[in-house]
PDB file of N, CA and C in Angstrom:
ATOM      1  N   MET M 192      -2.929   0.423 -13.666  1.00  0.00           N
ATOM      2  CA  MET M 192      -3.146  -0.749 -13.095  1.00  0.00           C
ATOM      3  C   MET M 192      -4.095  -1.647 -13.825  1.00  0.00           C
ATOM      4  N   ALA M 193      -4.042  -2.753 -14.092  1.00  0.00           N
ATOM      5  CA  ALA M 193      -5.202  -3.750 -14.811  1.00  0.00           C
ATOM      6  C   ALA M 193      -5.994  -3.876 -13.926  1.00  0.00           C
ATOM      7  N   ASP M 194      -7.343  -4.171 -14.616  1.00  0.00           N
ATOM      8  CA  ASP M 194      -8.501  -4.911 -13.612  1.00  0.00           C
ATOM      9  C   ASP M 194      -8.318  -6.352 -13.614  1.00  0.00           C
ATOM     10  N   LEU M 195      -8.893  -6.811 -12.472  1.00  0.00           N
ATOM     11  CA  LEU M 195      -8.733  -8.174 -12.124  1.00  0.00           C
ATOM     12  C   LEU M 195      -9.505  -9.027 -12.519  1.00  0.00           C
ATOM     13  N   LYS M 196      -9.453 -10.166 -13.101  1.00  0.00           N
ATOM     14  CA  LYS M 196     -10.593 -11.210 -13.851  1.00  0.00           C
ATOM     15  C   LYS M 196     -10.547 -12.281 -12.820  1.00  0.00           C
ATOM     16  N   ILE M 197     -11.555 -12.366 -12.222  1.00  0.00           N
ATOM     17  CA  ILE M 197     -11.614 -13.947 -11.348  1.00  0.00           C
ATOM     18  C   ILE M 197     -12.594 -15.050 -12.007  1.00  0.00           C
ATOM     19  N   GLU M 198     -12.073 -16.192 -12.266  1.00  0.00           N
ATOM     20  CA  GLU M 198     -12.747 -17.070 -12.739  1.00  0.00           C
ATOM     21  C   GLU M 198     -12.919 -18.233 -11.609  1.00  0.00           C
ATOM     22  N   VAL M 199     -14.038 -19.038 -11.218  1.00  0.00           N
ATOM     23  CA  VAL M 199     -14.326 -19.724 -10.692  1.00  0.00           C
ATOM     24  C   VAL M 199     -14.824 -21.123 -10.990  1.00  0.00           C
ATOM     25  N   ALA M 200     -13.950 -22.165 -10.520  1.00  0.00           N
ATOM     26  CA  ALA M 200     -14.658 -23.707 -11.175  1.00  0.00           C
ATOM     27  C   ALA M 200     -14.786 -24.163  -9.565  1.00  0.00           C
ATOM     28  N   ARG M 201     -16.140 -24.699  -9.442  1.00  0.00           N
ATOM     29  CA  ARG M 201     -16.686 -25.364  -8.510  1.00  0.00           C
ATOM     30  C   ARG M 201     -16.616 -26.962  -8.280  1.00  0.00           C
ATOM     31  N   ALA M 202     -16.200 -27.520  -7.297  1.00  0.00           N
ATOM     32  CA  ALA M 202     -16.459 -28.915  -7.128  1.00  0.00           C
ATOM     33  C   ALA M 202     -17.112 -28.957  -5.758  1.00  0.00           C
ATOM     34  N   ALA M 203     -17.231 -30.475  -5.392  1.00  0.00           N
ATOM     35  CA  ALA M 203     -18.242 -30.575  -4.084  1.00  0.00           C
ATOM     36  C   ALA M 203     -17.939 -29.604  -2.843  1.00  0.00           C
ATOM     37  N   ARG M 204     -16.669 -29.686  -2.363  1.00  0.00           N
ATOM     38  CA  ARG M 204     -16.112 -29.036  -1.259  1.00  0.00           C
ATOM     39  C   ARG M 204     -15.231 -28.050  -1.463  1.00  0.00           C
ATOM     40  N   ALA M 205     -14.826 -28.156  -2.898  1.00  0.00           N
ATOM     41  CA  ALA M 205     -13.769 -27.366  -3.341  1.00  0.00           C
ATOM     42  C   ALA M 205     -14.095 -26.352  -4.497  1.00  0.00           C
ATOM     43  N   ALA M 206     -12.639 -25.532  -4.624  1.00  0.00           N
ATOM     44  CA  ALA M 206     -13.199 -24.386  -5.769  1.00  0.00           C
ATOM     45  C   ALA M 206     -11.719 -24.059  -5.962  1.00  0.00           C
ATOM     46  N   THR M 207     -11.509 -23.621  -7.518  1.00  0.00           N
ATOM     47  CA  THR M 207     -10.282 -23.172  -8.101  1.00  0.00           C
ATOM     48  C   THR M 207     -10.510 -21.936  -8.680  1.00  0.00           C
ATOM     49  N   VAL M 208      -9.707 -20.836  -8.084  1.00  0.00           N
ATOM     50  CA  VAL M 208     -10.049 -19.597  -8.402  1.00  0.00           C
ATOM     51  C   VAL M 208      -8.955 -19.056  -9.353  1.00  0.00           C
ATOM     52  N   ARG M 209      -8.971 -18.644 -10.421  1.00  0.00           N
ATOM     53  CA  ARG M 209      -7.975 -18.301 -11.538  1.00  0.00           C
ATOM     54  C   ARG M 209      -8.072 -16.585 -11.374  1.00  0.00           C
ATOM     55  N   LEU M 210      -6.958 -16.264 -11.150  1.00  0.00           N
ATOM     56  CA  LEU M 210      -7.083 -14.836 -11.166  1.00  0.00           C
ATOM     57  C   LEU M 210      -5.991 -14.150 -12.502  1.00  0.00           C
ATOM     58  N   ARG M 211      -6.413 -13.197 -13.230  1.00  0.00           N
ATOM     59  CA  ARG M 211      -5.822 -12.677 -14.042  1.00  0.00           C
ATOM     60  C   ARG M 211      -5.832 -11.246 -14.193  1.00  0.00           C
ATOM     61  N   GLY M 212      -4.358 -10.691 -14.163  1.00  0.00           N
ATOM     62  CA  GLY M 212      -4.585  -9.024 -13.835  1.00  0.00           C
ATOM     63  C   GLY M 212      -3.897  -8.338 -12.463  1.00  0.00           C
ATOM     64  N   ASP M 213      -4.190  -7.253 -11.869  1.00  0.00           N
ATOM     65  CA  ASP M 213      -3.582  -6.907 -10.486  1.00  0.00           C
ATOM     66  C   ASP M 213      -4.775  -7.305  -9.528  1.00  0.00           C
ATOM     67  N   LEU M 214      -4.061  -7.540  -8.599  1.00  0.00           N
ATOM     68  CA  LEU M 214      -4.830  -7.771  -7.232  1.00  0.00           C
ATOM     69  C   LEU M 214      -4.165  -6.803  -6.504  1.00  0.00           C
ATOM     70  N   ASP M 215      -4.695  -5.660  -6.024  1.00  0.00           N
ATOM     71  CA  ASP M 215      -4.462  -4.532  -5.390  1.00  0.00           C
ATOM     72  C   ASP M 215      -5.423  -3.785  -4.416  1.00  0.00           C
ATOM     73  N   LYS M 216      -5.198  -2.851  -3.723  1.00  0.00           N
ATOM     74  CA  LYS M 216      -6.335  -2.224  -3.147  1.00  0.00           C
ATOM     75  C   LYS M 216      -7.502  -2.144  -3.649  1.00  0.00           C
ATOM     76  N   LEU M 217      -7.544  -1.945  -4.978  1.00  0.00           N
ATOM     77  CA  LEU M 217      -8.813  -1.593  -5.717  1.00  0.00           C
ATOM     78  C   LEU M 217      -9.683  -2.726  -5.890  1.00  0.00           C
ATOM     79  N   THR M 218      -9.059  -4.088  -6.065  1.00  0.00           N
ATOM     80  CA  THR M 218      -9.442  -5.421  -6.832  1.00  0.00           C
ATOM     81  C   THR M 218      -9.544  -6.458  -5.407  1.00  0.00           C
ATOM     82  N   ALA M 219      -8.883  -5.891  -4.591  1.00  0.00           N
ATOM     83  CA  ALA M 219      -8.817  -7.162  -3.258  1.00  0.00           C
ATOM     84  C   ALA M 219     -10.392  -7.342  -2.836  1.00  0.00           C
ATOM     85  N   PRO M 220     -11.256  -6.072  -2.635  1.00  0.00           N
ATOM     86  CA  PRO M 220     -12.426  -6.600  -2.236  1.00  0.00           C
ATOM     87  C   PRO M 220     -13.346  -7.324  -3.038  1.00  0.00           C
ATOM     88  N   ASP M 221     -12.916  -7.278  -4.545  1.00  0.00           N
ATOM     89  CA  ASP M 221     -13.594  -8.029  -5.337  1.00  0.00           C
ATOM     90  C   ASP M 221     -13.217  -9.611  -4.941  1.00  0.00           C
ATOM     91  N   LEU M 222     -12.148 -10.031  -4.867  1.00  0.00           N
ATOM     92  CA  LEU M 222     -11.707 -11.317  -4.650  1.00  0.00           C
ATOM     93  C   LEU M 222     -11.984 -11.824  -3.283  1.00  0.00           C
ATOM     94  N   LYS M 223     -12.184 -10.910  -2.465  1.00  0.00           N
ATOM     95  CA  LYS M 223     -12.443 -11.226  -0.826  1.00  0.00           C
ATOM     96  C   LYS M 223     -14.109 -11.591  -0.892  1.00  0.00           C
ATOM     97  N   GLY M 224     -14.863 -11.001  -1.683  1.00  0.00           N
ATOM     98  CA  GLY M 224     -16.041 -11.268  -1.992  1.00  0.00           C
ATOM     99  C   GLY M 224     -16.372 -12.583  -2.645  1.00  0.00           C
ATOM    100  N   ARG M 225     -15.618 -12.868  -3.761  1.00  0.00           N
ATOM    101  CA  ARG M 225     -15.787 -14.454  -4.010  1.00  0.00           C
ATOM    102  C   ARG M 225     -15.442 -15.202  -3.337  1.00  0.00           C
ATOM    103  N   LEU M 226     -14.303 -15.222  -2.414  1.00  0.00           N
ATOM    104  CA  LEU M 226     -13.943 -16.221  -1.628  1.00  0.00           C
ATOM    105  C   LEU M 226     -14.866 -16.278  -0.251  1.00  0.00           C
ATOM    106  N   ASP M 227     -15.360 -15.335   0.101  1.00  0.00           N
ATOM    107  CA  ASP M 227     -16.582 -15.377   1.124  1.00  0.00           C
ATOM    108  C   ASP M 227     -17.866 -16.099   0.595  1.00  0.00           C
ATOM    109  N   GLU M 228     -17.975 -15.832  -0.681  1.00  0.00           N
ATOM    110  CA  GLU M 228     -19.095 -16.796  -1.306  1.00  0.00           C
ATOM    111  C   GLU M 228     -18.791 -18.082  -1.298  1.00  0.00           C
ATOM    112  N   LEU M 229     -17.676 -18.615  -1.566  1.00  0.00           N
ATOM    113  CA  LEU M 229     -17.347 -19.924  -1.696  1.00  0.00           C
ATOM    114  C   LEU M 229     -17.395 -20.635  -0.375  1.00  0.00           C
ATOM    115  N   ALA M 230     -16.911 -19.952   0.719  1.00  0.00           N
ATOM    116  CA  ALA M 230     -16.851 -20.372   2.021  1.00  0.00           C
ATOM    117  C   ALA M 230     -18.272 -20.457   2.613  1.00  0.00           C
ATOM    118  N   ALA M 231     -18.868 -19.333   2.162  1.00  0.00           N
ATOM    119  CA  ALA M 231     -20.544 -19.870   2.399  1.00  0.00           C
ATOM    120  C   ALA M 231     -21.274 -20.821   1.840  1.00  0.00           C
ATOM    121  N   GLU M 232     -20.726 -21.269   0.724  1.00  0.00           N
ATOM    122  CA  GLU M 232     -21.351 -22.754   0.066  1.00  0.00           C
ATOM    123  C   GLU M 232     -20.705 -23.741   0.336  1.00  0.00           C
ATOM    124  N   GLY M 233     -19.735 -23.522   1.403  1.00  0.00           N
ATOM    125  CA  GLY M 233     -19.037 -24.704   2.047  1.00  0.00           C
ATOM    126  C   GLY M 233     -17.623 -25.299   1.352  1.00  0.00           C
ATOM    127  N   ARG M 234     -17.446 -24.249   0.439  1.00  0.00           N
ATOM    128  CA  ARG M 234     -16.234 -24.685  -0.444  1.00  0.00           C
ATOM    129  C   ARG M 234     -15.202 -24.192   0.594  1.00  0.00           C
ATOM    130  N   VAL M 235     -14.198 -25.415   1.172  1.00  0.00           N
ATOM    131  CA  VAL M 235     -13.224 -24.922   2.006  1.00  0.00           C
ATOM    132  C   VAL M 235     -11.837 -25.398   1.675  1.00  0.00           C
ATOM    133  N   ASP M 236     -12.097 -26.273   0.607  1.00  0.00           N
ATOM    134  CA  ASP M 236     -10.718 -26.218  -0.111  1.00  0.00           C
ATOM    135  C   ASP M 236     -10.536 -25.392  -1.280  1.00  0.00           C
ATOM    136  N   VAL M 237      -9.741 -24.559  -1.425  1.00  0.00           N
ATOM    137  CA  VAL M 237      -9.394 -23.802  -2.244  1.00  0.00           C
ATOM    138  C   VAL M 237      -8.375 -23.776  -2.786  1.00  0.00           C
ATOM    139  N   VAL M 238      -8.095 -23.542  -4.353  1.00  0.00           N
ATOM    140  CA  VAL M 238      -6.711 -23.627  -4.825  1.00  0.00           C
ATOM    141  C   VAL M 238      -6.839 -22.093  -5.642  1.00  0.00           C
ATOM    142  N   ILE M 239      -6.193 -21.250  -5.586  1.00  0.00           N
ATOM    143  CA  ILE M 239      -5.620 -19.963  -6.038  1.00  0.00           C
ATOM    144  C   ILE M 239      -4.788 -20.111  -7.051  1.00  0.00           C
ATOM    145  N   ASP M 240      -4.931 -20.048  -8.333  1.00  0.00           N
ATOM    146  CA  ASP M 240      -4.160 -19.981  -9.544  1.00  0.00           C
ATOM    147  C   ASP M 240      -3.829 -18.579  -9.884  1.00  0.00           C
ATOM    148  N   ALA M 241      -2.763 -18.397  -9.785  1.00  0.00           N
ATOM    149  CA  ALA M 241      -2.012 -17.246  -9.573  1.00  0.00           C
ATOM    150  C   ALA M 241      -1.139 -17.078 -11.378  1.00  0.00           C
ATOM    151  N   THR M 242      -1.434 -17.932 -11.799  1.00  0.00           N
ATOM    152  CA  THR M 242      -0.478 -17.794 -13.293  1.00  0.00           C
ATOM    153  C   THR M 242      -0.709 -16.644 -13.907  1.00  0.00           C
ATOM    154  N   GLY M 243      -1.816 -16.225 -14.065  1.00  0.00           N
ATOM    155  CA  GLY M 243      -2.084 -14.969 -14.565  1.00  0.00           C
ATOM    156  C   GLY M 243      -1.911 -13.695 -14.159  1.00  0.00           C
ATOM    157  N   LEU M 244      -1.770 -13.742 -12.884  1.00  0.00           N
ATOM    158  CA  LEU M 244      -1.681 -12.534 -11.972  1.00  0.00           C
ATOM    159  C   LEU M 244      -0.143 -11.680 -12.360  1.00  0.00           C
ATOM    160  N   GLU M 245      -0.668 -10.556 -12.665  1.00  0.00           N
ATOM    161  CA  GLU M 245       0.338  -9.450 -13.165  1.00  0.00           C
ATOM    162  C   GLU M 245       1.074  -8.769 -12.073  1.00  0.00           C
ATOM    163  N   PHE M 246       0.270  -8.654 -10.805  1.00  0.00           N
ATOM    164  CA  PHE M 246       0.631  -7.722  -9.889  1.00  0.00           C
ATOM    165  C   PHE M 246      -0.062  -8.116  -8.439  1.00  0.00           C
ATOM    166  N   CYS M 247       0.689  -8.132  -7.437  1.00  0.00           N
ATOM    167  CA  CYS M 247      -0.004  -8.051  -6.416  1.00  0.00           C
ATOM    168  C   CYS M 247       0.640  -7.159  -4.929  1.00  0.00           C
ATOM    169  N   ASP M 248      -0.507  -6.427  -4.448  1.00  0.00           N
ATOM    170  CA  ASP M 248       0.104  -5.655  -3.244  1.00  0.00           C
ATOM    171  C   ASP M 248      -0.198  -6.067  -1.843  1.00  0.00           C
ATOM    172  N   SER M 249      -0.262  -5.435  -0.850  1.00  0.00           N
ATOM    173  CA  SER M 249      -0.360  -6.114   0.475  1.00  0.00           C
ATOM    174  C   SER M 249      -1.670  -6.220   0.680  1.00  0.00           C
ATOM    175  N   SER M 250      -2.574  -5.447  -0.071  1.00  0.00           N
ATOM    176  CA  SER M 250      -4.082  -5.748  -0.013  1.00  0.00           C
ATOM    177  C   SER M 250      -4.560  -6.894  -0.301  1.00  0.00           C
ATOM    178  N   GLY M 251      -4.121  -7.202  -1.464  1.00  0.00           N
ATOM    179  CA  GLY M 251      -4.121  -8.533  -2.063  1.00  0.00           C
ATOM    180  C   GLY M 251      -3.712  -9.669  -1.180  1.00  0.00           C
ATOM    181  N   LEU M 252      -2.777  -9.356  -0.919  1.00  0.00           N
ATOM    182  CA  LEU M 252      -2.022 -10.580   0.017  1.00  0.00           C
ATOM    183  C   LEU M 252      -2.648 -10.683   1.337  1.00  0.00           C
ATOM    184  N   TRP M 253      -3.154  -9.771   1.845  1.00  0.00           N
ATOM    185  CA  TRP M 253      -3.926  -9.928   3.003  1.00  0.00           C
ATOM    186  C   TRP M 253      -5.173 -10.573   3.025  1.00  0.00           C
ATOM    187  N   VAL M 254      -5.743 -10.592   1.708  1.00  0.00           N
ATOM    188  CA  VAL M 254      -7.021 -11.084   1.492  1.00  0.00           C
ATOM    189  C   VAL M 254      -6.643 -12.600   1.323  1.00  0.00           C
ATOM    190  N   LEU M 255      -5.604 -12.977   0.886  1.00  0.00           N
ATOM    191  CA  LEU M 255      -5.225 -14.323   0.652  1.00  0.00           C
ATOM    192  C   LEU M 255      -4.878 -15.153   2.099  1.00  0.00           C
ATOM    193  N   VAL M 256      -4.179 -14.044   2.886  1.00  0.00           N
ATOM    194  CA  VAL M 256      -4.096 -14.689   4.463  1.00  0.00           C
ATOM    195  C   VAL M 256      -5.143 -14.987   5.198  1.00  0.00           C
ATOM    196  N   GLU M 257      -6.177 -13.956   5.167  1.00  0.00           N
ATOM    197  CA  GLU M 257      -7.223 -14.041   6.022  1.00  0.00           C
ATOM    198  C   GLU M 257      -8.108 -15.107   5.495  1.00  0.00           C
ATOM    199  N   HIS M 258      -8.221 -15.187   4.114  1.00  0.00           N
ATOM    200  CA  HIS M 258      -9.073 -16.755   3.800  1.00  0.00           C
ATOM    201  C   HIS M 258      -8.307 -18.156   4.068  1.00  0.00           C
ATOM    202  N   GLN M 259      -7.258 -17.904   4.037  1.00  0.00           N
ATOM    203  CA  GLN M 259      -6.275 -19.146   4.666  1.00  0.00           C
ATOM    204  C   GLN M 259      -6.843 -19.254   5.933  1.00  0.00           C
ATOM    205  N   ARG M 260      -6.603 -18.426   6.826  1.00  0.00           N
ATOM    206  CA  ARG M 260      -6.918 -18.591   8.309  1.00  0.00           C
ATOM    207  C   ARG M 260      -8.484 -19.014   8.481  1.00  0.00           C
ATOM    208  N   ALA M 261      -9.177 -18.349   7.685  1.00  0.00           N
ATOM    209  CA  ALA M 261     -10.694 -18.607   7.617  1.00  0.00           C
ATOM    210  C   ALA M 261     -11.056 -20.259   7.161  1.00  0.00           C
ATOM    211  N   VAL M 262     -10.343 -20.735   6.295  1.00  0.00           N
ATOM    212  CA  VAL M 262     -10.765 -22.016   5.903  1.00  0.00           C
ATOM    213  C   VAL M 262     -10.004 -23.075   6.679  1.00  0.00           C
ATOM    214  N   GLY M 263      -8.882 -22.809   6.905  1.00  0.00           N
ATOM    215  CA  GLY M 263      -8.108 -23.346   7.989  1.00  0.00           C
ATOM    216  C   GLY M 263      -8.978 -23.657   9.221  1.00  0.00           C
ATOM    217  N   GLY M 264      -9.601 -22.646   9.679  1.00  0.00           N
ATOM    218  CA  GLY M 264     -10.566 -22.800  11.107  1.00  0.00           C
ATOM    219  C   GLY M 264     -11.617 -23.712  10.680  1.00  0.00           C
ATOM    220  N   ARG M 265     -11.948 -24.022   9.597  1.00  0.00           N
ATOM    221  CA  ARG M 265     -12.719 -24.732   9.073  1.00  0.00           C
ATOM    222  C   ARG M 265     -12.748 -26.338   8.593  1.00  0.00           C
ATOM    223  N   GLY M 266     -11.371 -26.528   8.953  1.00  0.00           N
ATOM    224  CA  GLY M 266     -10.854 -27.902   8.450  1.00  0.00           C
ATOM    225  C   GLY M 266     -10.254 -27.952   6.891  1.00  0.00           C
ATOM    226  N   GLY M 267     -10.580 -26.801   6.316  1.00  0.00           N
ATOM    227  CA  GLY M 267     -10.052 -26.819   4.790  1.00  0.00           C
ATOM    228  C   GLY M 267      -8.562 -26.385   4.435  1.00  0.00           C
ATOM    229  N   THR M 268      -8.363 -26.177   3.091  1.00  0.00           N
ATOM    230  CA  THR M 268      -6.946 -25.649   2.872  1.00  0.00           C
ATOM    231  C   THR M 268      -7.248 -24.409   1.746  1.00  0.00           C
ATOM    232  N   LEU M 269      -5.957 -23.672   1.739  1.00  0.00           N
ATOM    233  CA  LEU M 269      -5.704 -22.692   0.761  1.00  0.00           C
ATOM    234  C   LEU M 269      -4.441 -22.885   0.019  1.00  0.00           C
ATOM    235  N   ARG M 270      -4.360 -23.596  -1.086  1.00  0.00           N
ATOM    236  CA  ARG M 270      -3.103 -23.330  -1.893  1.00  0.00           C
ATOM    237  C   ARG M 270      -2.992 -22.796  -3.200  1.00  0.00           C
ATOM    238  N   LEU M 271      -1.648 -22.122  -3.213  1.00  0.00           N
ATOM    239  CA  LEU M 271      -1.451 -21.115  -4.184  1.00  0.00           C
ATOM    240  C   LEU M 271      -0.750 -21.907  -5.376  1.00  0.00           C
ATOM    241  N   THR M 272      -0.966 -21.725  -6.434  1.00  0.00           N
ATOM    242  CA  THR M 272      -0.386 -22.419  -7.624  1.00  0.00           C
ATOM    243  C   THR M 272      -0.047 -21.345  -8.747  1.00  0.00           C
ATOM    244  N   GLY M 273       1.001 -21.578  -9.454  1.00  0.00           N
ATOM    245  CA  GLY M 273       1.102 -20.348 -10.498  1.00  0.00           C
ATOM    246  C   GLY M 273       1.782 -19.323  -9.975  1.00  0.00           C
ATOM    247  N   VAL M 274       2.438 -19.558  -9.091  1.00  0.00           N
ATOM    248  CA  VAL M 274       3.160 -18.072  -8.080  1.00  0.00           C
ATOM    249  C   VAL M 274       4.480 -17.786  -8.920  1.00  0.00           C
ATOM    250  N   HIS M 275       4.411 -16.714  -9.337  1.00  0.00           N
ATOM    251  CA  HIS M 275       5.468 -15.780  -9.930  1.00  0.00           C
ATOM    252  C   HIS M 275       5.668 -14.564  -9.500  1.00  0.00           C
ATOM    253  N   GLY M 276       6.643 -14.032 -10.284  1.00  0.00           N
ATOM    254  CA  GLY M 276       6.898 -12.359 -10.162  1.00  0.00           C
ATOM    255  C   GLY M 276       6.864 -11.696  -8.788  1.00  0.00           C
ATOM    256  N   VAL M 277       5.688 -10.568  -8.405  1.00  0.00           N
ATOM    257  CA  VAL M 277       5.827 -10.066  -7.309  1.00  0.00           C
ATOM    258  C   VAL M 277       5.038 -10.752  -6.133  1.00  0.00           C
ATOM    259  N   LEU M 278       4.180 -11.578  -6.505  1.00  0.00           N
ATOM    260  CA  LEU M 278       3.533 -12.386  -5.332  1.00  0.00           C
ATOM    261  C   LEU M 278       4.805 -13.587  -4.729  1.00  0.00           C
ATOM    262  N   ARG M 279       5.459 -13.963  -5.546  1.00  0.00           N
ATOM    263  CA  ARG M 279       6.481 -15.038  -5.272  1.00  0.00           C
ATOM    264  C   ARG M 279       7.545 -14.535  -4.449  1.00  0.00           C
ATOM    265  N   ARG M 280       8.179 -13.316  -5.045  1.00  0.00           N
ATOM    266  CA  ARG M 280       9.007 -12.807  -4.232  1.00  0.00           C
ATOM    267  C   ARG M 280       8.506 -12.303  -2.678  1.00  0.00           C
ATOM    268  N   VAL M 281       7.272 -11.511  -2.528  1.00  0.00           N
ATOM    269  CA  VAL M 281       6.599 -11.206  -1.376  1.00  0.00           C
ATOM    270  C   VAL M 281       6.495 -12.259  -0.295  1.00  0.00           C
ATOM    271  N   LEU M 282       5.996 -13.331  -0.925  1.00  0.00           N
ATOM    272  CA  LEU M 282       6.022 -14.347  -0.106  1.00  0.00           C
ATOM    273  C   LEU M 282       7.008 -14.879   0.412  1.00  0.00           C
ATOM    274  N   GLU M 283       8.195 -15.100  -0.640  1.00  0.00           N
ATOM    275  CA  GLU M 283       9.576 -15.587   0.232  1.00  0.00           C
ATOM    276  C   GLU M 283      10.046 -14.471   1.302  1.00  0.00           C
ATOM    277  N   VAL M 284      10.081 -13.245   0.726  1.00  0.00           N
ATOM    278  CA  VAL M 284      10.555 -12.076   1.873  1.00  0.00           C
ATOM    279  C   VAL M 284       9.846 -12.076   3.071  1.00  0.00           C
ATOM    280  N   THR M 285       8.694 -11.925   3.182  1.00  0.00           N
ATOM    281  CA  THR M 285       7.972 -11.713   4.369  1.00  0.00           C
ATOM    282  C   THR M 285       7.827 -13.186   4.956  1.00  0.00           C
ATOM    283  N   GLY M 286       7.963 -14.396   4.368  1.00  0.00           N
ATOM    284  CA  GLY M 286       8.150 -15.592   5.358  1.00  0.00           C
ATOM    285  C   GLY M 286       6.568 -16.179   5.061  1.00  0.00           C
ATOM    286  N   LEU M 287       5.572 -15.351   4.488  1.00  0.00           N
ATOM    287  CA  LEU M 287       4.292 -15.540   4.221  1.00  0.00           C
ATOM    288  C   LEU M 287       4.038 -17.038   3.683  1.00  0.00           C
ATOM    289  N   LYS M 288       5.187 -17.534   2.860  1.00  0.00           N
ATOM    290  CA  LYS M 288       5.008 -18.797   2.188  1.00  0.00           C
ATOM    291  C   LYS M 288       4.517 -19.894   3.100  1.00  0.00           C
ATOM    292  N   ALA M 289       4.946 -19.748   4.327  1.00  0.00           N
ATOM    293  CA  ALA M 289       4.669 -20.980   5.233  1.00  0.00           C
ATOM    294  C   ALA M 289       3.312 -20.839   5.841  1.00  0.00           C
ATOM    295  N   VAL M 290       2.608 -19.834   5.256  1.00  0.00           N
ATOM    296  CA  VAL M 290       1.377 -19.862   6.134  1.00  0.00           C
ATOM    297  C   VAL M 290       0.318 -20.570   5.412  1.00  0.00           C
ATOM    298  N   PHE M 291       0.387 -20.753   3.814  1.00  0.00           N
ATOM    299  CA  PHE M 291      -0.324 -21.380   3.172  1.00  0.00           C
ATOM    300  C   PHE M 291       0.157 -22.935   3.173  1.00  0.00           C
ATOM    301  N   ASP M 292      -1.020 -23.746   2.689  1.00  0.00           N
ATOM    302  CA  ASP M 292      -1.065 -25.130   2.703  1.00  0.00           C
ATOM    303  C   ASP M 292      -0.044 -25.545   1.903  1.00  0.00           C
ATOM    304  N   ASP M 293       0.409 -24.954   0.747  1.00  0.00           N
ATOM    305  CA  ASP M 293       1.074 -25.273  -0.511  1.00  0.00           C
ATOM    306  C   ASP M 293       1.251 -24.137  -1.404  1.00  0.00           C
ATOM    307  N   VAL M 294       2.581 -24.034  -2.038  1.00  0.00           N
ATOM    308  CA  VAL M 294       2.888 -22.894  -2.669  1.00  0.00           C
ATOM    309  C   VAL M 294       3.607 -23.063  -3.899  1.00  0.00           C
ATOM    310  N   LEU M 295       3.047 -23.612  -4.804  1.00  0.00           N
ATOM    311  CA  LEU M 295       3.438 -24.137  -6.133  1.00  0.00           C
ATOM    312  C   LEU M 295       4.009 -23.009  -7.086  1.00  0.00           C
ATOM    313  N   PRO M 296       5.011 -22.890  -7.808  1.00  0.00           N
ATOM    314  CA  PRO M 296       5.619 -21.944  -8.595  1.00  0.00           C
ATOM    315  C   PRO M 296       5.011 -22.089 -10.282  1.00  0.00           C
ATOM    316  N   ALA M 297       5.072 -21.021 -10.834  1.00  0.00           N
ATOM    317  CA  ALA M 297       4.622 -21.251 -12.221  1.00  0.00           C
ATOM    318  C   ALA M 297       5.242 -22.293 -12.837  1.00  0.00           C
ATOM    319  N   GLN M 298       4.723 -22.917 -13.822  1.00  0.00           N
ATOM    320  CA  GLN M 298       5.680 -23.801 -14.711  1.00  0.00           C
ATOM    321  C   GLN M 298       6.099 -23.162 -15.579  1.00  0.00           C
ATOM    322  N   LEU M 299       7.582 -23.344 -15.839  1.00  0.00           N
ATOM    323  CA  LEU M 299       8.534 -22.872 -16.981  1.00  0.00           C
ATOM    324  C   LEU M 299       8.295 -23.611 -18.037  1.00  0.00           C
TER     325      LEU M 299
END
């Protein structure tokens, strides 16, 4: 398994979070911590850029779902962009694609 690299670009009420590597049970707590920091700063409009994501298991997916619920409850949004591979398939098969405000596929 590869490490997860998390890059955050902040704006007023918003943030873009770029993921590179594997989002799994070992790295999901790191992402959760970063997302919690953004929420504490008042950044409730979040874009997760999954272009560089190589793998995502249920632990990683659960962090995304939980954060979507948290920001949605505060009038914010969580959008996914660059969705491909395992994450795309899991979102489609489970129906969780509908949970997020927007899911954009990776550019080909």
